[in-house]
Short mmCIF file of C-alpha atoms and ligand atoms in Angstrom, two decimals:
data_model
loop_
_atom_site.label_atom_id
_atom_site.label_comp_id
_atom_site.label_asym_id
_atom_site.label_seq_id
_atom_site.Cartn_x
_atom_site.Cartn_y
_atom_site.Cartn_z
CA UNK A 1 18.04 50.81 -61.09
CA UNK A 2 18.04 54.75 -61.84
CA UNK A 3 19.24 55.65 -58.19
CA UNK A 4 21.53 52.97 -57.44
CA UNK A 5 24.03 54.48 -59.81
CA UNK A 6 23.53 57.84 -57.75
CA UNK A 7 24.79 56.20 -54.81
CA UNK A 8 28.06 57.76 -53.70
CA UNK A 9 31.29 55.29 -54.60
CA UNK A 10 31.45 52.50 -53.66
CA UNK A 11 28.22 51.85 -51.71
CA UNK A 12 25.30 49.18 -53.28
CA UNK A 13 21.90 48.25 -51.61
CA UNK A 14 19.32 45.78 -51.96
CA UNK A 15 16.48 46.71 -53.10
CA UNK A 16 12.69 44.77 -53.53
CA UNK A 17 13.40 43.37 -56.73
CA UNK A 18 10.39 44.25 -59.54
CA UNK A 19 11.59 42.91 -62.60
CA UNK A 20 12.92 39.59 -63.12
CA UNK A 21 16.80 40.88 -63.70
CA UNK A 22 16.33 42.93 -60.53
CA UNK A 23 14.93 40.34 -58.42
CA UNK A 24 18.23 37.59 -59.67
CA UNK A 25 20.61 40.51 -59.19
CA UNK A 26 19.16 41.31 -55.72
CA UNK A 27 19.05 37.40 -54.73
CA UNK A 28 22.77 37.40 -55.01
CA UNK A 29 23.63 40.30 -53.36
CA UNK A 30 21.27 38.46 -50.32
CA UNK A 31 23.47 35.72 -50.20
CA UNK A 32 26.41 37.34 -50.25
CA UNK A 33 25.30 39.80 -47.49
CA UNK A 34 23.59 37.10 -45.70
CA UNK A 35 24.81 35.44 -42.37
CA UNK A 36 22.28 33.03 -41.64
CA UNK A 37 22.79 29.24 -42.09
CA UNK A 38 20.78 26.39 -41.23
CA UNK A 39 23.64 25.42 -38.38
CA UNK A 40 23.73 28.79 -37.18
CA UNK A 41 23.70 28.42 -33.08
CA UNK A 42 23.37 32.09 -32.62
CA UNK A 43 20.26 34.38 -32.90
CA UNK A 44 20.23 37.95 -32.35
CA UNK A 45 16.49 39.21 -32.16
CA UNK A 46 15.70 42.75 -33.17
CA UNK A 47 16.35 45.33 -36.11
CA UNK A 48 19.61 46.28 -37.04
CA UNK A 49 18.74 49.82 -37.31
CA UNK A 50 18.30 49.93 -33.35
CA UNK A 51 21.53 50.54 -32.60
CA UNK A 52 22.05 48.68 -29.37
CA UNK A 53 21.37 45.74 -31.97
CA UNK A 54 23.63 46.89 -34.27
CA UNK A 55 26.63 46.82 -31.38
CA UNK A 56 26.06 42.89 -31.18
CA UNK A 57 26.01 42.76 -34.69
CA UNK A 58 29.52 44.83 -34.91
CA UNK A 59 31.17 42.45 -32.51
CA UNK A 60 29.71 39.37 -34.43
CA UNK A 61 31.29 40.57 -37.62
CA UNK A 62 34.46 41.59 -35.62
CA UNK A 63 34.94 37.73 -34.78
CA UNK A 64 33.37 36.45 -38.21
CA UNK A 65 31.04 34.53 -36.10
CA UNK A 66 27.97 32.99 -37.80
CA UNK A 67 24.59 33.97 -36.63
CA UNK A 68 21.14 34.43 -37.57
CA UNK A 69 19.07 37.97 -37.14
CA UNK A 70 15.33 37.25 -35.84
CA UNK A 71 12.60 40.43 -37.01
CA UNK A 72 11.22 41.94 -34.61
CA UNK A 73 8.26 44.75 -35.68
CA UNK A 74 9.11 47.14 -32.99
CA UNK A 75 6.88 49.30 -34.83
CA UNK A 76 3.97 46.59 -33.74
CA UNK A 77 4.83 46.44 -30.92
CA UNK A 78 5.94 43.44 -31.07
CA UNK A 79 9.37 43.42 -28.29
CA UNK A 80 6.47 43.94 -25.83
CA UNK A 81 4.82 40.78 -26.57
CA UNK A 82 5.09 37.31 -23.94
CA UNK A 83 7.62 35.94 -26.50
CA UNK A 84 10.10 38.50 -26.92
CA UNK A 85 9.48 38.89 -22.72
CA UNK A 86 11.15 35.46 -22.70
CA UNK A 87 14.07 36.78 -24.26
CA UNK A 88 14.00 39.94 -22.60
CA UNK A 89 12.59 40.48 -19.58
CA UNK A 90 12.24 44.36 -20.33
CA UNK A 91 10.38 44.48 -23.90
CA UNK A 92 14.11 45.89 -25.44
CA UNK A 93 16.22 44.92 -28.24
CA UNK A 94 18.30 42.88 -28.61
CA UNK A 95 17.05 39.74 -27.42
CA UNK A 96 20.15 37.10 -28.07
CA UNK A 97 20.30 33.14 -28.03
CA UNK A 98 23.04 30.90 -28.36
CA UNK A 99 20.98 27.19 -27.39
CA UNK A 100 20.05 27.39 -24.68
CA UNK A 101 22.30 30.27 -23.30
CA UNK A 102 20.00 33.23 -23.44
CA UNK A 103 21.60 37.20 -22.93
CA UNK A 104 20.15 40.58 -22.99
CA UNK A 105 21.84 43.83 -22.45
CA UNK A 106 24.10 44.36 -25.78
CA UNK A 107 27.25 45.03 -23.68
CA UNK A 108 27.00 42.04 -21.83
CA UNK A 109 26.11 40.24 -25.15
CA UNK A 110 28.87 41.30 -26.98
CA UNK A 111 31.38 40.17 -24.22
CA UNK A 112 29.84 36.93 -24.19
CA UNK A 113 30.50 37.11 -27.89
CA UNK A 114 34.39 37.81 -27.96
CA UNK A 115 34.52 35.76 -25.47
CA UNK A 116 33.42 32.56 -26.79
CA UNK A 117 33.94 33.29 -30.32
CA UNK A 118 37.01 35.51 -30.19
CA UNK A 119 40.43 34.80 -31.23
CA UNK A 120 43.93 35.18 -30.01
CA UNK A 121 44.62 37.41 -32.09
CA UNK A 122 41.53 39.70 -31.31
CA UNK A 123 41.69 39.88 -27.64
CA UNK A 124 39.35 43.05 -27.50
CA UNK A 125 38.96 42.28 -23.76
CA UNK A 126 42.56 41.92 -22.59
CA UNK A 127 41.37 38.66 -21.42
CA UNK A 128 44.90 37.31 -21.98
CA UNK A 129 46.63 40.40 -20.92
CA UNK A 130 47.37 41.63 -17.56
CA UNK A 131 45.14 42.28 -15.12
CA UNK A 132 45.79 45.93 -14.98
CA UNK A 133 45.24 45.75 -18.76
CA UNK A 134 42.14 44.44 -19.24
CA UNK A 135 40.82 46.90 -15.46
CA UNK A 136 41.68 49.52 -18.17
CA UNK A 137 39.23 48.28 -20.72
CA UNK A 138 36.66 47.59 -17.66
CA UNK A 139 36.88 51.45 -16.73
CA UNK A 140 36.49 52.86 -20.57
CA UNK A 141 33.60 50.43 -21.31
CA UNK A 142 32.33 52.22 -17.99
CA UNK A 143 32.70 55.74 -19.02
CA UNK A 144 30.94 54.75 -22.42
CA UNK A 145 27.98 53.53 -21.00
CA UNK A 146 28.07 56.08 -17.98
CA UNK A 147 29.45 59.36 -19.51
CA UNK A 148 29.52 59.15 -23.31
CA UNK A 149 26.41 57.69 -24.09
CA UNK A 150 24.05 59.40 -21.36
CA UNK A 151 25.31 62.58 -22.99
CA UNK A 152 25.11 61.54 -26.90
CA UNK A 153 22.36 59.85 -26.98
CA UNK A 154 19.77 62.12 -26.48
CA UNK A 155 21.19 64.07 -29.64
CA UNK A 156 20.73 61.27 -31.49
CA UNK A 157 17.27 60.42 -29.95
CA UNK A 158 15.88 64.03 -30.98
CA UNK A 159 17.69 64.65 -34.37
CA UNK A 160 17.19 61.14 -35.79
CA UNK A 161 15.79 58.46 -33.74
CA UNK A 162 11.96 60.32 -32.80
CA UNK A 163 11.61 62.51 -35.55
CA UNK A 164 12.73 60.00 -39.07
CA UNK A 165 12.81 56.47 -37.51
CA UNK A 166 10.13 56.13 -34.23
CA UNK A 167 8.31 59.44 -35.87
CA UNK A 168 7.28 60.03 -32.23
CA UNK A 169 7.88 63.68 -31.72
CA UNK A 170 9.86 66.50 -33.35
CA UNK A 171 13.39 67.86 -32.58
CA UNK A 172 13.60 69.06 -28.66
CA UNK A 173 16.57 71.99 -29.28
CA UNK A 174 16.49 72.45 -25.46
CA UNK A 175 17.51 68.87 -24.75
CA UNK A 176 20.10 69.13 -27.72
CA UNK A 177 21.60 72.18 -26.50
CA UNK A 178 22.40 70.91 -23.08
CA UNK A 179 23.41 67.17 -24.46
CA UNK A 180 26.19 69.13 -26.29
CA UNK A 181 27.48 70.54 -23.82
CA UNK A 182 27.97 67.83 -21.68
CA UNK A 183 29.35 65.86 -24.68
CA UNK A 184 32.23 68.73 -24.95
CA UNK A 185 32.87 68.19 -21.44
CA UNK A 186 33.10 64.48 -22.27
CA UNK A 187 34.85 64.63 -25.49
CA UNK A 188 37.72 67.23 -23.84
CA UNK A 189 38.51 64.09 -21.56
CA UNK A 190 38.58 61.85 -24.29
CA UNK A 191 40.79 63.93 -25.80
CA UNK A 192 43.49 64.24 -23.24
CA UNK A 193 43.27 60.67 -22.93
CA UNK A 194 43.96 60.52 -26.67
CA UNK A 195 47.31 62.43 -26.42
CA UNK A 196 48.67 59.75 -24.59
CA UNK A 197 47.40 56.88 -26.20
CA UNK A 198 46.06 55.93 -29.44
CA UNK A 199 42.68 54.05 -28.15
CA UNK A 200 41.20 54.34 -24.61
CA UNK A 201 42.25 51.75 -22.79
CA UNK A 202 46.06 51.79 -24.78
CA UNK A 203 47.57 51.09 -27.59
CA UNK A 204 45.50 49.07 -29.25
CA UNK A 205 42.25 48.98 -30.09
CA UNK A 206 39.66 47.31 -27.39
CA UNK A 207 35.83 46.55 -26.40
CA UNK A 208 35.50 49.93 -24.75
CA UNK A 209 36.43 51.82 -28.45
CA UNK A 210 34.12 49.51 -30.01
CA UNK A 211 31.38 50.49 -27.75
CA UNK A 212 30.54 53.49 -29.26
CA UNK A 213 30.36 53.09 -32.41
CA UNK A 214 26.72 52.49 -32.78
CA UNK A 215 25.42 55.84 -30.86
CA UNK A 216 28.68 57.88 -32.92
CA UNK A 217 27.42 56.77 -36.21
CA UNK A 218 23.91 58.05 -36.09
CA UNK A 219 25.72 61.29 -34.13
CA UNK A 220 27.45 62.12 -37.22
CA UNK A 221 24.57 62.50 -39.74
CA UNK A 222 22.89 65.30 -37.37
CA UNK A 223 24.09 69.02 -37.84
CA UNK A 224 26.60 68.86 -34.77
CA UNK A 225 28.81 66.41 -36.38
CA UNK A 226 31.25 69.01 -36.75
CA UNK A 227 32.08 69.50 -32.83
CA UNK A 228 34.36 66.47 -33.39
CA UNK A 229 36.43 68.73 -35.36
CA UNK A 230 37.94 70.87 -32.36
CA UNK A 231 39.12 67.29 -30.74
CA UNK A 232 41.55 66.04 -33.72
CA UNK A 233 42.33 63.82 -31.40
CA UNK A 234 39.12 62.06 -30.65
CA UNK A 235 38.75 63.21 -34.50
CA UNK A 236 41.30 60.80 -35.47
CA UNK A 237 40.45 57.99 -33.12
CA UNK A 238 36.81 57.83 -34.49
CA UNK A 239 37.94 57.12 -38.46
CA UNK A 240 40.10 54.45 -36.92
CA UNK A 241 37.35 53.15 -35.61
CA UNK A 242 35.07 53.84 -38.86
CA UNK A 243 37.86 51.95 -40.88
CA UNK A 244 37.32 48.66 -39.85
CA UNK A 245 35.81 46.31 -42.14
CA UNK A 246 33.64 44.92 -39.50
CA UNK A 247 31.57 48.22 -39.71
CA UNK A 248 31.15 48.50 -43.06
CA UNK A 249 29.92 44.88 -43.21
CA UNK A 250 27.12 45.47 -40.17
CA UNK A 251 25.77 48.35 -42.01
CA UNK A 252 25.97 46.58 -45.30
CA UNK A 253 24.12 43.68 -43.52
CA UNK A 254 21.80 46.10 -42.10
CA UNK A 255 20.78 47.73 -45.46
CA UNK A 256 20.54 44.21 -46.70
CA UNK A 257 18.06 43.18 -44.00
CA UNK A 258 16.00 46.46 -44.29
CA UNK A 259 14.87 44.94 -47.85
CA UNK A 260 13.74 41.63 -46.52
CA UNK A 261 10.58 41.29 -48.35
CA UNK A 262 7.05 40.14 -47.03
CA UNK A 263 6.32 40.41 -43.74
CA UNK A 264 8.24 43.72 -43.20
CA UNK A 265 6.89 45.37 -46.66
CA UNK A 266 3.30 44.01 -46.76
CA UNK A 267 0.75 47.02 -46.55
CA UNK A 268 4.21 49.04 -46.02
CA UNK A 269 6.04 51.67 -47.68
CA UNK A 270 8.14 49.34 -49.63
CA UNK A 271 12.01 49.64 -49.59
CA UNK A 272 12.07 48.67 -52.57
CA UNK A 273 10.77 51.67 -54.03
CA UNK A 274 12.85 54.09 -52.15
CA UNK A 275 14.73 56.09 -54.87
CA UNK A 276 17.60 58.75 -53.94
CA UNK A 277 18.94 61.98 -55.48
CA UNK A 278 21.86 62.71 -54.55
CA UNK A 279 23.18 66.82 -55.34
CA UNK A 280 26.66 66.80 -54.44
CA UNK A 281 27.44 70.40 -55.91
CA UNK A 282 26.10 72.30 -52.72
CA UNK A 283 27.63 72.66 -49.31
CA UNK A 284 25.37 69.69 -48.26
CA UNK A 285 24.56 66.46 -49.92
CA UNK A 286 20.66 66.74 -50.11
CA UNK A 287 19.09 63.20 -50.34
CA UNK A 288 15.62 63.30 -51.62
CA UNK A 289 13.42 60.28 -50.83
CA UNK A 290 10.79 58.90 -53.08
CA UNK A 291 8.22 56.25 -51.95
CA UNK A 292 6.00 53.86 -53.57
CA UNK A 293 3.04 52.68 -51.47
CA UNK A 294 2.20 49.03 -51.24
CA UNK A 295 -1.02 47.91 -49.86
CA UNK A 296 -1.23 43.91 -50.22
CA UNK A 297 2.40 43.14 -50.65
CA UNK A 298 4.13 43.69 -54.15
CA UNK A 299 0.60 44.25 -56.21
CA UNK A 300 -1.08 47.15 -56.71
CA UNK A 301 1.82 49.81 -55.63
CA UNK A 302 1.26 52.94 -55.97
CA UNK A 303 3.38 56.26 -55.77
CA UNK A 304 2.72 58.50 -53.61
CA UNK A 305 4.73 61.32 -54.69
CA UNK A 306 8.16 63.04 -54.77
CA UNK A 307 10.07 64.56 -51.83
CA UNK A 308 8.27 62.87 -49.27
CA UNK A 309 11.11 63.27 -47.36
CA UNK A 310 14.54 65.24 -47.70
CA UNK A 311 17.76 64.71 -45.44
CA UNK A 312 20.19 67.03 -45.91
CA UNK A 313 23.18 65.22 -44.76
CA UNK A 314 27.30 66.81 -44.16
CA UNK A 315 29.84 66.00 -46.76
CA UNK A 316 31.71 63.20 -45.62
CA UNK A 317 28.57 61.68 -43.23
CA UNK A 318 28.70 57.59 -44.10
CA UNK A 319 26.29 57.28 -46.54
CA UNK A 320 25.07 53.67 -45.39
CA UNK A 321 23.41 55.97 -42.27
CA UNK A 322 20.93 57.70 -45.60
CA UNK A 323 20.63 54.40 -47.05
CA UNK A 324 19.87 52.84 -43.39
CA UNK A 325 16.95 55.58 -43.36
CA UNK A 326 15.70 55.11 -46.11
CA UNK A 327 15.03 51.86 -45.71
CA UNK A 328 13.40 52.02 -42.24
CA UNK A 329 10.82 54.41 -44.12
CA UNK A 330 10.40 50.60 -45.79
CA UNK A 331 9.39 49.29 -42.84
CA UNK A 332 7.19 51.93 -41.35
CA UNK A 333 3.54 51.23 -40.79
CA UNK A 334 2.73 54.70 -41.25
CA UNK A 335 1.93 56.89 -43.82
CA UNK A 336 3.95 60.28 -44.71
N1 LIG B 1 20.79 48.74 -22.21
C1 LIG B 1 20.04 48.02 -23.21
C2 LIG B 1 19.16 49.01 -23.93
C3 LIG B 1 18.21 48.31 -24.87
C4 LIG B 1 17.31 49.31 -25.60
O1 LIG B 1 16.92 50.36 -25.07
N2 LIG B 1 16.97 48.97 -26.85
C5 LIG B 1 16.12 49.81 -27.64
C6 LIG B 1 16.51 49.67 -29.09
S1 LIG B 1 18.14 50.27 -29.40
C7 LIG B 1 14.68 49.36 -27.51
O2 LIG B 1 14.42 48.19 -27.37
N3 LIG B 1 13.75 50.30 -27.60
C8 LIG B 1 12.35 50.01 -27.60
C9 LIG B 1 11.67 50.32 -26.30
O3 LIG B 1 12.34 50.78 -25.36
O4 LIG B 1 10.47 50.09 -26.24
C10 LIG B 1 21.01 47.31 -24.15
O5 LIG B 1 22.14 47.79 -24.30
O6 LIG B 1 20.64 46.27 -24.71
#
């Protein structure tokens, strides 16, 4: 494959195999990716692209847990159907199932997670701690979901999530301008907390660092990446976080899953097909995107043209977030 060796070090994707030598070589690489078994107990229904799936996914690989990921064609529609409702009473991802144990909300998921499947060893929740030990966790798991996240989000919402994955509407710079400031109001905290200790809720690492992870990752492929650089602190704290081999292996998984073939690349832009370019000389790494159009499934694909779409992505941005992108233009039923 052309592009894979232009993928920076260290980094491989599946890919829609073509040829025969492809499609062994990309069979492999499924396997080893893979986390489904036949005597998996746990399902986790949704895309890992969404990132509230990808924080149950996180917290599976944290505990090495096996478990199976269900589609679901959010682009369809589908999460708003009677049988995702079942699962989740609000049409959202993820839906979760563990027999006949089923969870929604991916906090409450993931708890349910360390907590059955966790070890000693890993005691994210200070469940065998003290009680003032594991409040502490309780109250940064809090401010992620009540301070952090209401005022990251909606960066990542306009930057990435609307206008490259939902392709619902373009960049609102009004509600980006005022999300950033009340994340430098948040991340100043978070920074004074970080002088004193080396995670939130202590010394060691916990569920309420973990937490934000999924809406951090996507933060740091938009242009305002770089306001983490006046809090070293915070600064610091995130590549700890970005170190763990857990993450690597969700977003592995995730580009993995991205290149499931059939149902998700049948009449679609095919994954497969995605090709990237990769200029590291300039300032920015520009990534341009290449698409072949399948209509039918693997027959009759057709290309549709260079630069259909160009991310220009920071130096130093994780480049499983360009792979993750391209791949959900795999899975889009729409035409660009
Ligand atoms: N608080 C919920 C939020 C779930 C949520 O909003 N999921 C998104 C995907 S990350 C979703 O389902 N979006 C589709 C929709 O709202 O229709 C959780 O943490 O699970």
């Amino acid at each position: 494959m052309a592009w894979a060796s232009q993928l920076p070090p260290g980094y491989s994707i599946e890919w829609e195999p073509t040829s025969p030598e492809d499609r062994e070589e990309a069979e492999s690489q499924r396997l080893s990716c893979s986390k489904q078994t036949d005597m998996s107990p746990m399902k986790v229904f949704g895309h890992p692209m969404l990132t509230n799936v990808a924080r149950v996914l996180f917290f599976l690989e944290e505990v090495g847990a096996e478990y199976e990921l269900v589609p679901v064609d959010f682009l369809a529609g589908e999460h708003k159907r009677p049988q995702h409702l079942k699962l989740n009473p609000f049409g959202k991802m993820p839906g979760f199932q563990d027999g006949d144990l089923v969870l929604f909300e991916s906090r409450a998921i993931s708890k349910y997670i360390l907590r059955k499947y966790g070890k000693a060893e890993l005691d994210l929740l200070r469940d065998n701690g003290s009680i003032e030990e594991s409040s502490m966790v309780d109250v940064w798991t809090e401010v992620e979901a009540e301070q952090y996240y209401p005022a990251i989000a909606p960066v990542v919402f306009e930057c990435i999530i609307n206008p490259f994955i939902m392709r619902t509407a373009p960049t609102n710079q009004t509600v980006v301008d005022a999300s950033l400031e009340r994340l430098r109001g948040v991340l100043g905290i978070y920074e004074a907390r970080l002088e004193k200790t080396a995670y939130l809720a202590g010394d060691s690492v916990s569920f309420a660092d973990l937490n934000h992870i999924p809406f951090t990752f996507y933060f740091m492929a938009t242009p305002y990446a770089s306001i983490f650089d006046d809090y070293p602190k915070v600064k610091a704290w995130w590549e700890r976080l970005m170190a763990r081999p857990a993450v690597e292996r969700t977003y592995q998984y995730r580009a993995a899953f991205g290149s499931r073939p059939s149902q998700w690349s049948q009449g679609r832009l095919a994954p497969s097909s995605c090709e990237l370019r990769c200029d590291a000389g300039s300032v920015m790494t520009r990534y341009t995107i290449t698409a072949d159009e399948c209509s039918g499934g693997k027959q009759g694909c057709r290309k549709v043209g260079d630069d259909v779409l160009s991310l220009v992505v920071k130096p130093g941005a994780d480049p499983s977030l360009v792979v993750g992108l391209v791949l959900v233009y795999g899975l889009m039923n729409r035409s660009i």
